[in-house]
CSV table of C-alpha atoms and ligand atoms in Angstrom, one decimal:
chain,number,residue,atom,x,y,z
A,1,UNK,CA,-40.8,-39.4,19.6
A,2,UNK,CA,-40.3,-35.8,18.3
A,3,UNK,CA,-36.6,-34.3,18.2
A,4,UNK,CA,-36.8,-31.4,20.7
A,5,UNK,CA,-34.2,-28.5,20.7
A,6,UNK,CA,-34.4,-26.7,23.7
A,7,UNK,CA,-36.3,-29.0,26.3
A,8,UNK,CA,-35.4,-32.7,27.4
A,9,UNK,CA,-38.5,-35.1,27.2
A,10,UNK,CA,-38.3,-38.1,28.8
A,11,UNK,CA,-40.6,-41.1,29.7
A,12,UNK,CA,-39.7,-43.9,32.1
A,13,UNK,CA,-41.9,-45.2,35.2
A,14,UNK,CA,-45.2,-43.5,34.2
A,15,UNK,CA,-43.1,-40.0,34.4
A,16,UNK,CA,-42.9,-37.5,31.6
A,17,UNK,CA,-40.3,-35.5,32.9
A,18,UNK,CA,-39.9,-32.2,30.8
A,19,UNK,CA,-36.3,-30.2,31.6
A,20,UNK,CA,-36.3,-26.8,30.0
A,21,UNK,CA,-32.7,-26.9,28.5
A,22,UNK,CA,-31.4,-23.4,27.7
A,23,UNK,CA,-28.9,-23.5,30.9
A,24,UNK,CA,-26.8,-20.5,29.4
A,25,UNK,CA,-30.1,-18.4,29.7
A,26,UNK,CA,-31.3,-19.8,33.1
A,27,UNK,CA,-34.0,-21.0,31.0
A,28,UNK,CA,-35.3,-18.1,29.4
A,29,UNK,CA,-38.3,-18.7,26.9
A,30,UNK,CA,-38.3,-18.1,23.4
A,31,UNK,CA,-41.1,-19.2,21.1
A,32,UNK,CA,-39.5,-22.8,20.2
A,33,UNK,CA,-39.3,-23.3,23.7
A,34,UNK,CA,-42.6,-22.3,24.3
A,35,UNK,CA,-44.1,-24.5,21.4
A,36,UNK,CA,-41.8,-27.2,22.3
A,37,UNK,CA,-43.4,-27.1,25.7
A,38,UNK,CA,-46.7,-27.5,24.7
A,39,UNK,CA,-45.5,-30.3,22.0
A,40,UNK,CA,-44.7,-32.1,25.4
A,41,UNK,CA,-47.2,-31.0,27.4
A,42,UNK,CA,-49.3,-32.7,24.5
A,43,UNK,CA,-47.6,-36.0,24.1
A,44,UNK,CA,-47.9,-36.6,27.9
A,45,UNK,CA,-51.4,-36.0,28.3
A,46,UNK,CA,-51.8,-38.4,24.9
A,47,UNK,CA,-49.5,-41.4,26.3
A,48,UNK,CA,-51.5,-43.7,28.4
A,49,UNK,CA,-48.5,-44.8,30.0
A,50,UNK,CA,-47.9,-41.4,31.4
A,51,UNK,CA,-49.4,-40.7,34.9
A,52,UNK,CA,-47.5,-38.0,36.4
A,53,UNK,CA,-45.8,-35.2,34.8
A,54,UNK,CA,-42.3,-33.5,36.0
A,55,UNK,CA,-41.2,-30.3,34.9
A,56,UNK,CA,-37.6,-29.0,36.2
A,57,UNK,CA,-34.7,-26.6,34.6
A,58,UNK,CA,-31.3,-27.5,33.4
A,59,UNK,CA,-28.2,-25.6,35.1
A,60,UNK,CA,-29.0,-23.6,37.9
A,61,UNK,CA,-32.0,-21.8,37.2
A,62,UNK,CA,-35.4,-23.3,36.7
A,63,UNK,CA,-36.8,-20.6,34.1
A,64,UNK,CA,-35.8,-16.5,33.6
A,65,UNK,CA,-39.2,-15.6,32.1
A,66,UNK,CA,-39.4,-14.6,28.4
A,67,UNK,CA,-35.8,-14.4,26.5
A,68,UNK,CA,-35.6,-10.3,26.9
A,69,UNK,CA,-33.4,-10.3,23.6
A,70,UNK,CA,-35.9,-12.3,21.9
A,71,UNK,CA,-38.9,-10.1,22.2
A,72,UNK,CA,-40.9,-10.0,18.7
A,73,UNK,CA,-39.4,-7.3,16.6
A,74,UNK,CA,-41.3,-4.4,17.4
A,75,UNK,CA,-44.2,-4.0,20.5
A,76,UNK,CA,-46.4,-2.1,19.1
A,77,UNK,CA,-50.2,-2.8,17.6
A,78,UNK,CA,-50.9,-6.3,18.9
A,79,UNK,CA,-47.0,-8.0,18.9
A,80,UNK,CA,-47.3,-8.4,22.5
A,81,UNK,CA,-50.5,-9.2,23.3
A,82,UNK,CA,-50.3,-11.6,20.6
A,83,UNK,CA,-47.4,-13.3,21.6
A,84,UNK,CA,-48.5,-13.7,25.1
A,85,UNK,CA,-51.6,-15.4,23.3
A,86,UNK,CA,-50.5,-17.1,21.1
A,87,UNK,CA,-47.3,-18.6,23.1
A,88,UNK,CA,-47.9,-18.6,26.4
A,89,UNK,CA,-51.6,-19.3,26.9
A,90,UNK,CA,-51.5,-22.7,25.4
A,91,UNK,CA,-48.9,-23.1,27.5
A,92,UNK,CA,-50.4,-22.7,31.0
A,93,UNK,CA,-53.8,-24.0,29.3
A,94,UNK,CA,-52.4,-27.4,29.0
A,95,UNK,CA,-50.9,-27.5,32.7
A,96,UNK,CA,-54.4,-26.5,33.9
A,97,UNK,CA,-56.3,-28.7,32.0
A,98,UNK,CA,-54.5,-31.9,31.7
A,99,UNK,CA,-55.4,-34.5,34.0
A,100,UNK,CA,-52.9,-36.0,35.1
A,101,UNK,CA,-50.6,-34.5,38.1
A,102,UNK,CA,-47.8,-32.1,37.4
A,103,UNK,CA,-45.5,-31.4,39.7
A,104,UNK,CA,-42.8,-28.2,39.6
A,105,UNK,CA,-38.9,-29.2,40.4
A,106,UNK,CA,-37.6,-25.3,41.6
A,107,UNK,CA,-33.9,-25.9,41.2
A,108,UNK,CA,-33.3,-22.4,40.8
A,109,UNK,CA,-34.3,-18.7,39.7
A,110,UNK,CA,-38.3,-19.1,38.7
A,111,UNK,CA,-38.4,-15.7,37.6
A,112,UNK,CA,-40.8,-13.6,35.3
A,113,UNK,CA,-42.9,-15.8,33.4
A,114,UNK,CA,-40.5,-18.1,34.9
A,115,UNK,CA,-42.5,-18.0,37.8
A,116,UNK,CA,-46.0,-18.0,36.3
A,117,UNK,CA,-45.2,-21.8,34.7
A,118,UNK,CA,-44.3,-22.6,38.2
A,119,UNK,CA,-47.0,-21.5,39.9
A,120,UNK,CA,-49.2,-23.2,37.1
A,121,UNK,CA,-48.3,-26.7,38.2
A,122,UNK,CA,-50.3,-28.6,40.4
A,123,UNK,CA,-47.4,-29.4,43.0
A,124,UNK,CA,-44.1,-27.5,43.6
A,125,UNK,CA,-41.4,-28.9,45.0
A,126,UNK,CA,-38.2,-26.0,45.7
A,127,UNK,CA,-35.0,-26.1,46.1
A,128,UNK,CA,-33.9,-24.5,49.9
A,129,UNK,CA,-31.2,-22.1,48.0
A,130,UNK,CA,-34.2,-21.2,44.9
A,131,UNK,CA,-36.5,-18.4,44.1
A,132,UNK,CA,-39.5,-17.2,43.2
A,133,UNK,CA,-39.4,-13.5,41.0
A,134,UNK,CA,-42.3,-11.7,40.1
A,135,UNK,CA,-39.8,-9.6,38.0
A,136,UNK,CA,-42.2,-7.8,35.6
A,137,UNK,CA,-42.6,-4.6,37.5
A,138,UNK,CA,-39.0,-4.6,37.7
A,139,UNK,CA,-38.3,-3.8,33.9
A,140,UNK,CA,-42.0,-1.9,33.5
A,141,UNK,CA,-44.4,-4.8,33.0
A,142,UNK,CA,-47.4,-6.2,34.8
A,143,UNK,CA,-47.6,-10.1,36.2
A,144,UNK,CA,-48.2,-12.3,33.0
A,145,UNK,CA,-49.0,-15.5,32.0
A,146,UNK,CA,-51.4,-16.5,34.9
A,147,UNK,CA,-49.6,-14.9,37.6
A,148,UNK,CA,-52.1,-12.6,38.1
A,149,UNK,CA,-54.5,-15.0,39.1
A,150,UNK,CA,-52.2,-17.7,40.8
A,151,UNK,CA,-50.8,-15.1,43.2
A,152,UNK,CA,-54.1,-13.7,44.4
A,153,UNK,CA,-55.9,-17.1,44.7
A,154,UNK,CA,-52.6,-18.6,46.2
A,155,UNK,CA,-51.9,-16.0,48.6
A,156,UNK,CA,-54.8,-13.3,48.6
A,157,UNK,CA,-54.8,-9.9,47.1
A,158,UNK,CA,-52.4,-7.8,49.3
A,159,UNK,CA,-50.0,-10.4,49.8
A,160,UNK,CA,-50.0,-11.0,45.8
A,161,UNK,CA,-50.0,-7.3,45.4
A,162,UNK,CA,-46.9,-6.2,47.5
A,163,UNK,CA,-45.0,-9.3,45.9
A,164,UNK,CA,-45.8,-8.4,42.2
A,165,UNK,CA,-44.7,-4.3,43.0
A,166,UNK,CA,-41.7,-4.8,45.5
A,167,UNK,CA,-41.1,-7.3,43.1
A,168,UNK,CA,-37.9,-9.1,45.5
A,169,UNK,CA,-36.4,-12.5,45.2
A,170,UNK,CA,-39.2,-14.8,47.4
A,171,UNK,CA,-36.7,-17.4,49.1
A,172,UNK,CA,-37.7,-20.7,49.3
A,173,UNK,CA,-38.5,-20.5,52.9
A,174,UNK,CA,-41.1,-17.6,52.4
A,175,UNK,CA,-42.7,-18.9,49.6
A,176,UNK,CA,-43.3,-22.7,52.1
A,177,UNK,CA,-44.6,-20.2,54.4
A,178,UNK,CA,-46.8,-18.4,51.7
A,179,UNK,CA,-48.6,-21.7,50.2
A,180,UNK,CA,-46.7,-20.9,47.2
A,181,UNK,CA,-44.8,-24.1,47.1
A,182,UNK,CA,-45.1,-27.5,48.6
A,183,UNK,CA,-41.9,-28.7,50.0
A,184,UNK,CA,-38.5,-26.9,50.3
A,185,UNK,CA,-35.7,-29.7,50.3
A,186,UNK,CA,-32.0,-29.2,50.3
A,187,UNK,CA,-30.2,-28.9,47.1
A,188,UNK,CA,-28.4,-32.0,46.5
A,189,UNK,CA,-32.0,-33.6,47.3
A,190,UNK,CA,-34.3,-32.1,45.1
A,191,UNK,CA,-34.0,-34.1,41.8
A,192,UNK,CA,-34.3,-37.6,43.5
A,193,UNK,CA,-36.9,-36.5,46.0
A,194,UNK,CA,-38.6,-34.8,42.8
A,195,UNK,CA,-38.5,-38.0,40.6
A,196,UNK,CA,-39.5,-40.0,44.0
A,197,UNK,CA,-42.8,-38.1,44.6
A,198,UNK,CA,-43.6,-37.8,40.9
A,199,UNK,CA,-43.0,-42.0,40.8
A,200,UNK,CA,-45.7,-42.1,43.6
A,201,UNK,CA,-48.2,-39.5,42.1
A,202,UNK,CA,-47.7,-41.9,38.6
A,203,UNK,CA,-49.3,-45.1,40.9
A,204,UNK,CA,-52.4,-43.3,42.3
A,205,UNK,CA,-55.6,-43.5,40.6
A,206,UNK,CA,-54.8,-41.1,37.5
A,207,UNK,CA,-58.1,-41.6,36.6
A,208,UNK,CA,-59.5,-40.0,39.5
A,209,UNK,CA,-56.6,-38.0,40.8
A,210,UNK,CA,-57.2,-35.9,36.8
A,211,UNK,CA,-61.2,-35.6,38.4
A,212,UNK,CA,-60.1,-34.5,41.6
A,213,UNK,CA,-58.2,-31.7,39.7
A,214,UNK,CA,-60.9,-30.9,37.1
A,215,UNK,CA,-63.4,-30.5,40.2
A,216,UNK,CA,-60.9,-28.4,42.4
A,217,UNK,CA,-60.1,-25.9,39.2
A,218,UNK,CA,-63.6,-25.8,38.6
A,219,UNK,CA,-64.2,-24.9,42.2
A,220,UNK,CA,-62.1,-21.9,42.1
A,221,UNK,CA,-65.2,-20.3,40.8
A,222,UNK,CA,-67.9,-21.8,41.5
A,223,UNK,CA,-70.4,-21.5,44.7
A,224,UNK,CA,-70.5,-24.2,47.2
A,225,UNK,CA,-73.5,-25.4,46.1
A,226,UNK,CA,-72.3,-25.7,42.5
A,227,UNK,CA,-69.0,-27.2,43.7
A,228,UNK,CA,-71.4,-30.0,45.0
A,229,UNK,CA,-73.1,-30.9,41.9
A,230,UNK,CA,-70.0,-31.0,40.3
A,231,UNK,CA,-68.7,-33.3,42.7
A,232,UNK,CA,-71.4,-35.4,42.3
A,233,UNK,CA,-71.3,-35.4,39.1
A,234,UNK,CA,-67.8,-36.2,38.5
A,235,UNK,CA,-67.9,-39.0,41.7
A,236,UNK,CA,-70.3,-40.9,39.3
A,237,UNK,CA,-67.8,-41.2,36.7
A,238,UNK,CA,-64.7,-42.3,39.3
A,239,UNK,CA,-67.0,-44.7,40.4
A,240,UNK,CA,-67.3,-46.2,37.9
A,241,UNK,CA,-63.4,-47.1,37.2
A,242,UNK,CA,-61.3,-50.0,37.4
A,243,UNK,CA,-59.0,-47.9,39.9
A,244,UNK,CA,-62.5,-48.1,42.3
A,245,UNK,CA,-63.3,-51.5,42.1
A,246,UNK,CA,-59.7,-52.4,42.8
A,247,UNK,CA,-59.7,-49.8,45.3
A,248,UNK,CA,-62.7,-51.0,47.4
A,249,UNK,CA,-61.7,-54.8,46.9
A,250,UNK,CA,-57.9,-53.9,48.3
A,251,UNK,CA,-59.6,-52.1,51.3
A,252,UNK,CA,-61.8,-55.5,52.2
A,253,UNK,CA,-58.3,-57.8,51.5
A,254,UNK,CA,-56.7,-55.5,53.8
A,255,UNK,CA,-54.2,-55.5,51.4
A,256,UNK,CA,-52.3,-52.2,49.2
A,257,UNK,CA,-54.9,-51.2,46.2
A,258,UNK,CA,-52.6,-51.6,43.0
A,259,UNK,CA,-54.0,-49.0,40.6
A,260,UNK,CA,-53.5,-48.9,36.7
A,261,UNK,CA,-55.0,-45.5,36.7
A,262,UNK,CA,-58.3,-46.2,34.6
B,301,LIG,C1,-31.3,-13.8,30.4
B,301,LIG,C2,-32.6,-13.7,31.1
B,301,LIG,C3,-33.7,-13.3,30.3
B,301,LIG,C4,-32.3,-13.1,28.5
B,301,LIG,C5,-31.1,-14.2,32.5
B,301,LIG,N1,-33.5,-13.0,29.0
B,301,LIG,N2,-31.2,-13.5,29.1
B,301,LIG,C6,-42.5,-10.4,28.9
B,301,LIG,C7,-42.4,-9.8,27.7
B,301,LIG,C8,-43.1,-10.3,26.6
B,301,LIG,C9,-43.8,-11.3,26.5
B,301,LIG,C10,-44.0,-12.3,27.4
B,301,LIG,O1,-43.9,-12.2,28.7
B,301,LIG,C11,-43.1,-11.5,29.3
B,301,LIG,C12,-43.0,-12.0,30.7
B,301,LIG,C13,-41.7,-12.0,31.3
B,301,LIG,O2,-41.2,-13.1,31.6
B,301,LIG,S1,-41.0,-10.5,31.7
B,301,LIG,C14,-39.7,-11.0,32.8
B,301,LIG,C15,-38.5,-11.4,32.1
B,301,LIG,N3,-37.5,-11.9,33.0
B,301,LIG,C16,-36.8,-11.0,33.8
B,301,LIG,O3,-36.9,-9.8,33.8
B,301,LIG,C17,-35.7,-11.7,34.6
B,301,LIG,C18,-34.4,-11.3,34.1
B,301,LIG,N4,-33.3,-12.0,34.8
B,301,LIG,C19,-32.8,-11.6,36.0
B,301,LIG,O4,-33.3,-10.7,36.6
B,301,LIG,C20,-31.7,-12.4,36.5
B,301,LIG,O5,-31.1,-13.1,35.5
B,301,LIG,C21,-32.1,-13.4,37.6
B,301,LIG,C22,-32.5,-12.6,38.9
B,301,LIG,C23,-33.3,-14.3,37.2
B,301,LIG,C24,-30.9,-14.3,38.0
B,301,LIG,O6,-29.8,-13.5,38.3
B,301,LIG,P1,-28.3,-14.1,38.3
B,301,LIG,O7,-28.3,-15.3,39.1
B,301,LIG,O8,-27.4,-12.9,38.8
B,301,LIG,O9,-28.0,-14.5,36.8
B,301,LIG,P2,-27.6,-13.5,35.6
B,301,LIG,O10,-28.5,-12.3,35.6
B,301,LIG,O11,-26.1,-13.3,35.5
B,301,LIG,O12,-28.1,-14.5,34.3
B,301,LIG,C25,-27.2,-15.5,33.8
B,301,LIG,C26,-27.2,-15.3,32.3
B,301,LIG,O13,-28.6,-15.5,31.8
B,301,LIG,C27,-26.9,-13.9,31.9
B,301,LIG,O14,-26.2,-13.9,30.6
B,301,LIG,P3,-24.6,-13.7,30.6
B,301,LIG,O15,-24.3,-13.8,29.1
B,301,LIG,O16,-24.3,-12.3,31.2
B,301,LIG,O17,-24.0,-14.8,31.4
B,301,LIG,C28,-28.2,-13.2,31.7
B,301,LIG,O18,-28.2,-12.1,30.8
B,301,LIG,C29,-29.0,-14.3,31.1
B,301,LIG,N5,-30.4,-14.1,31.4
B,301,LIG,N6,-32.4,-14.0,32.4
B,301,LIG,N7,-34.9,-13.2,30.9
């Protein structure tokens, strides 16, 4: 298993759970961390045993957004726009495009860039005392790294708008209210409830539970009609698994399916 420096990775009951692991920073990215990220990110989509994916922060933030006194050098010419492709598209690339589920533990502060990895998982669990920052407009920047397009698909256009420019602290409460997360749990509970519901998404049928997000990301811009081909398309695959065949025999046995996610 690779030696990582600034993230945890651990596997153990068809979890990959990834802790960012800079606590001192809340979290804050610099380019090992982002490349040690999508090392991870890598390794858990390529381990069979792996069927759920748990992403959380060490310490009491989740993540701070990009490390502000580890920008590149200078910012001029490309620096930045290179950067942001070249460190953190991969990044939220992977989380879009794995198939398998990923779920967000909020512990903390999900600020910046922070708050675009969070809102690039699949599920989002929070934290009651946590929250969400669309800091960027705060120190002169624009939404990066996805945010853009999370926050007006998650919670329309004027909503996303006035959150990116007032750019406040969301509480936990308002973003449950928003769509923007899941669950809000209290604090002491988030870690073992987190492990819990990522145990559970690692027994469903991976195999079609990665379809079922492949269709639903392709759906975010498609028409109906295409959305329907694809889903027929893709139901001819899932139908084809072990994971259905188990699943259709457990339904006549009356008994629980027991999936092995292929
Ligand atoms: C930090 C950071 C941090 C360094 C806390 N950097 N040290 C931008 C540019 C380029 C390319 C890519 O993309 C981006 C996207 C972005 O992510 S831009 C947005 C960057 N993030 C921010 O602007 C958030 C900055 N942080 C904060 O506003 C606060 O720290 C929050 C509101 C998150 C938490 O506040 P507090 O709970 O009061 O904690 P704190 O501010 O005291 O932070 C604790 C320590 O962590 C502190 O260090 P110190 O030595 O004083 O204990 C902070 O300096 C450090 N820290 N965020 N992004």
């Amino acid at each position: 298993m690779a030696e990582y420096q600034t993230i945890l990775y651990q596997v153990d009951q068809g979890v990959a759970a990834i802790t960012l692991n800079r606590p001192e920073r809340l979290n804050a990215f610099i380019d090992q961390m982002l490349l040690e990220i999508t090392q991870a990110l890598k390794s858990a989509d390529k381990d069979e045993t792996v069927r759920a994916i748990l992403i959380g922060g060490a310490g009491r933030g989740f993540c701070a957004g990009q490390d502000l006194d580890s920008l590149p050098e200078t910012l001029g010419g490309h620096q930045l726009y290179d950067h942001l492709m070249d460190h953190y598209r991969p990044v939220i690339k992977l989380l879009q495009t794995i198939e398998k589920p990923i779920l967000a533990a909020i512990n903390g502060p999900a600020a910046g860039a922070g708050a675009s990895l969070a809102l690039a998982c699949d599920l989002k669990i929070m934290a009651k005392t946590a929250y969400l920052l669309q800091a960027f407009n705060n120190i002169g920047l624009i939404p990066d790294a996805g945010s853009t397009w999370f926050l007006v698909r998650q919670v329309g256009y004027s909503r996303a708008f006035e959150l990116a420019v007032e750019a406040e602290r969301i509480p936990a409460e308002r973003c449950l209210e928003l769509g923007l997360v899941n669950r809000v749990v209290e604090p002491d509970a988030l870690l073992p409830e987190a492990r819990a519901w990522a145990e559970k998404l690692a027994q469903r049928p991976t195999y079609a539970v990665g379809l079922t997000k492949r269709a639903m990301n392709r759906a975010l811009t498609s028409t109906l009609m295409e959305a329907i081909e694809y889903e027929a398309h893709l139901q001819q695959l899932a139908a084809q698994s072990e994971d259905f065949a188990e699943g259709t025999k457990a339904f006549k046995e009356k008994r629980p399916a027991v999936f092995k996610g292929k």
